[in-house]
Amino acid sequence: MKMADNDDDVNGGGGSQTGVITKTKPKTKKPRLYKVLLLNDDYTPMEFVIFVLEQVFGKGREDATAIMLHVHQKGVGLCGVYTHEIAETKVTQVMDLAHENQHPLQCTMEKE
Ligand code: TYC
């Protein structure tokens, strides 16, 4: 004898109390996630990169400095992982800030 589960609708949905149990698909599909990456270059000031990591990615001073140094030394580094729309917004914000300040800083996103 099976009891009604979480994802069961008791009654047929017709309004009258029929006692029929129907399955409803639990709609909990995970969104695809994207890594937002910062690329090194020879010209963008370290202080500006730290500023970007603080303002756009909400990093504290210490995390921002560590990520900046990682990118400076390794060539690329992870700023965060987000849904497609949020990742795209972050990339645009970084590129706009870099442009406005005439720095060649590059930011990209890729599927996790
Ligand atoms: N390499 C830059 C410099 O020496 C600093 C830098 C770090 C630039 C990280 C970009 O994503 C970057 N001024």
PDB file of C-alpha atoms in Angstrom, residues 8-111:
ATOM      1  CA  ASP A   8       1.667  13.637  -5.578  1.00  0.00           C
ATOM      2  CA  ASP A   9      -1.522  15.572  -6.093  1.00  0.00           C
ATOM      3  CA  VAL A  10      -4.303  13.865  -4.225  1.00  0.00           C
ATOM      4  CA  ASN A  11      -7.520  14.159  -6.330  1.00  0.00           C
ATOM      5  CA  GLY A  12      -7.760  14.388 -10.053  1.00  0.00           C
ATOM      6  CA  GLY A  13      -7.642  18.159 -10.169  1.00  0.00           C
ATOM      7  CA  GLY A  14     -11.234  18.351 -11.285  1.00  0.00           C
ATOM      8  CA  GLY A  15     -12.437  20.038  -8.157  1.00  0.00           C
ATOM      9  CA  SER A  16     -14.488  17.245  -6.673  1.00  0.00           C
ATOM     10  CA  GLN A  17     -12.806  15.063  -4.016  1.00  0.00           C
ATOM     11  CA  THR A  18     -12.243  11.891  -6.035  1.00  0.00           C
ATOM     12  CA  GLY A  19      -9.247  10.557  -4.051  1.00  0.00           C
ATOM     13  CA  VAL A  20      -7.335   9.909  -7.284  1.00  0.00           C
ATOM     14  CA  ILE A  21      -3.534  10.286  -6.931  1.00  0.00           C
ATOM     15  CA  THR A  22      -1.721  11.782  -9.934  1.00  0.00           C
ATOM     16  CA  LYS A  23       2.028  12.385 -10.305  1.00  0.00           C
ATOM     17  CA  THR A  24       3.273  15.922 -10.858  1.00  0.00           C
ATOM     18  CA  LYS A  25       6.865  16.259 -12.092  1.00  0.00           C
ATOM     19  CA  PRO A  26       8.908  18.215  -9.497  1.00  0.00           C
ATOM     20  CA  LYS A  27      10.322  21.077 -11.584  1.00  0.00           C
ATOM     21  CA  THR A  28      13.771  21.500 -10.053  1.00  0.00           C
ATOM     22  CA  LYS A  29      16.090  21.517 -13.077  1.00  0.00           C
ATOM     23  CA  LYS A  30      19.508  22.948 -12.223  1.00  0.00           C
ATOM     24  CA  PRO A  31      20.640  25.826 -14.420  1.00  0.00           C
ATOM     25  CA  ARG A  32      23.896  25.440 -16.316  1.00  0.00           C
ATOM     26  CA  LEU A  33      26.708  27.317 -14.587  1.00  0.00           C
ATOM     27  CA  TYR A  34      29.451  29.432 -16.104  1.00  0.00           C
ATOM     28  CA  LYS A  35      32.901  30.361 -14.871  1.00  0.00           C
ATOM     29  CA  VAL A  36      33.828  34.017 -15.209  1.00  0.00           C
ATOM     30  CA  LEU A  37      37.549  34.352 -15.882  1.00  0.00           C
ATOM     31  CA  LEU A  38      39.909  37.294 -15.775  1.00  0.00           C
ATOM     32  CA  LEU A  39      42.886  37.364 -18.151  1.00  0.00           C
ATOM     33  CA  ASN A  40      46.278  38.869 -17.498  1.00  0.00           C
ATOM     34  CA  ASP A  41      47.812  41.655 -19.569  1.00  0.00           C
ATOM     35  CA  ASP A  42      50.916  43.814 -19.187  1.00  0.00           C
ATOM     36  CA  TYR A  43      49.193  47.197 -18.791  1.00  0.00           C
ATOM     37  CA  THR A  44      46.149  47.131 -16.507  1.00  0.00           C
ATOM     38  CA  PRO A  45      47.208  48.403 -13.067  1.00  0.00           C
ATOM     39  CA  MET A  46      47.019  45.847 -10.255  1.00  0.00           C
ATOM     40  CA  GLU A  47      44.982  48.307  -8.190  1.00  0.00           C
ATOM     41  CA  PHE A  48      42.367  48.552 -10.940  1.00  0.00           C
ATOM     42  CA  VAL A  49      41.999  44.768 -11.107  1.00  0.00           C
ATOM     43  CA  ILE A  50      41.510  44.654  -7.329  1.00  0.00           C
ATOM     44  CA  PHE A  51      38.900  47.423  -7.644  1.00  0.00           C
ATOM     45  CA  VAL A  52      37.027  45.420 -10.310  1.00  0.00           C
ATOM     46  CA  LEU A  53      37.075  42.251  -8.205  1.00  0.00           C
ATOM     47  CA  GLU A  54      35.661  44.189  -5.264  1.00  0.00           C
ATOM     48  CA  GLN A  55      33.003  46.118  -7.184  1.00  0.00           C
ATOM     49  CA  VAL A  56      31.795  43.534  -9.700  1.00  0.00           C
ATOM     50  CA  PHE A  57      32.418  40.259  -7.877  1.00  0.00           C
ATOM     51  CA  GLY A  58      31.854  41.401  -4.302  1.00  0.00           C
ATOM     52  CA  LYS A  59      35.275  40.225  -3.129  1.00  0.00           C
ATOM     53  CA  GLY A  60      36.915  41.543  -0.001  1.00  0.00           C
ATOM     54  CA  ARG A  61      40.303  43.232  -0.223  1.00  0.00           C
ATOM     55  CA  GLU A  62      42.269  40.058   0.623  1.00  0.00           C
ATOM     56  CA  ASP A  63      40.432  37.736  -1.783  1.00  0.00           C
ATOM     57  CA  ALA A  64      40.560  40.368  -4.515  1.00  0.00           C
ATOM     58  CA  THR A  65      44.324  40.790  -4.057  1.00  0.00           C
ATOM     59  CA  ALA A  66      44.921  37.009  -4.090  1.00  0.00           C
ATOM     60  CA  ILE A  67      42.867  36.540  -7.282  1.00  0.00           C
ATOM     61  CA  MET A  68      44.614  39.473  -8.982  1.00  0.00           C
ATOM     62  CA  LEU A  69      48.047  38.050  -8.094  1.00  0.00           C
ATOM     63  CA  HIS A  70      47.007  34.600  -9.300  1.00  0.00           C
ATOM     64  CA  VAL A  71      45.954  36.044 -12.669  1.00  0.00           C
ATOM     65  CA  HIS A  72      49.129  38.124 -12.838  1.00  0.00           C
ATOM     66  CA  GLN A  73      51.279  35.008 -12.258  1.00  0.00           C
ATOM     67  CA  LYS A  74      49.310  32.291 -14.081  1.00  0.00           C
ATOM     68  CA  GLY A  75      47.719  34.289 -16.910  1.00  0.00           C
ATOM     69  CA  VAL A  76      44.090  33.493 -16.037  1.00  0.00           C
ATOM     70  CA  GLY A  77      41.992  33.185 -12.901  1.00  0.00           C
ATOM     71  CA  LEU A  78      38.492  32.407 -11.648  1.00  0.00           C
ATOM     72  CA  CYS A  79      36.361  35.302 -10.418  1.00  0.00           C
ATOM     73  CA  GLY A  80      33.201  33.305  -9.725  1.00  0.00           C
ATOM     74  CA  VAL A  81      30.611  30.815 -11.030  1.00  0.00           C
ATOM     75  CA  TYR A  82      27.152  32.036 -12.050  1.00  0.00           C
ATOM     76  CA  THR A  83      24.123  31.291 -14.182  1.00  0.00           C
ATOM     77  CA  HIS A  84      24.431  32.358 -17.827  1.00  0.00           C
ATOM     78  CA  GLU A  85      22.628  35.693 -17.445  1.00  0.00           C
ATOM     79  CA  ILE A  86      24.525  36.746 -14.327  1.00  0.00           C
ATOM     80  CA  ALA A  87      27.889  35.656 -15.777  1.00  0.00           C
ATOM     81  CA  GLU A  88      27.152  37.652 -18.949  1.00  0.00           C
ATOM     82  CA  THR A  89      26.272  40.733 -16.886  1.00  0.00           C
ATOM     83  CA  LYS A  90      29.516  40.472 -14.880  1.00  0.00           C
ATOM     84  CA  VAL A  91      31.615  40.143 -18.055  1.00  0.00           C
ATOM     85  CA  THR A  92      29.888  43.199 -19.545  1.00  0.00           C
ATOM     86  CA  GLN A  93      30.412  45.208 -16.342  1.00  0.00           C
ATOM     87  CA  VAL A  94      34.130  44.358 -16.287  1.00  0.00           C
ATOM     88  CA  MET A  95      34.595  45.154 -19.981  1.00  0.00           C
ATOM     89  CA  ASP A  96      32.689  48.449 -19.645  1.00  0.00           C
ATOM     90  CA  LEU A  97      34.777  49.499 -16.622  1.00  0.00           C
ATOM     91  CA  ALA A  98      38.017  48.560 -18.411  1.00  0.00           C
ATOM     92  CA  HIS A  99      36.954  50.473 -21.525  1.00  0.00           C
ATOM     93  CA  GLU A 100      35.887  53.587 -19.585  1.00  0.00           C
ATOM     94  CA  ASN A 101      39.282  53.622 -17.897  1.00  0.00           C
ATOM     95  CA  GLN A 102      41.190  52.773 -21.074  1.00  0.00           C
ATOM     96  CA  HIS A 103      42.642  49.529 -19.721  1.00  0.00           C
ATOM     97  CA  PRO A 104      43.019  46.435 -21.933  1.00  0.00           C
ATOM     98  CA  LEU A 105      41.690  44.105 -19.198  1.00  0.00           C
ATOM     99  CA  GLN A 106      39.844  41.112 -20.648  1.00  0.00           C
ATOM    100  CA  CYS A 107      37.120  39.043 -18.997  1.00  0.00           C
ATOM    101  CA  THR A 108      35.463  35.935 -20.420  1.00  0.00           C
ATOM    102  CA  MET A 109      32.994  33.235 -19.445  1.00  0.00           C
ATOM    103  CA  GLU A 110      32.944  29.497 -20.130  1.00  0.00           C
ATOM    104  CA  LYS A 111      30.689  26.553 -19.329  1.00  0.00           C
TER     105      LYS A 111
END
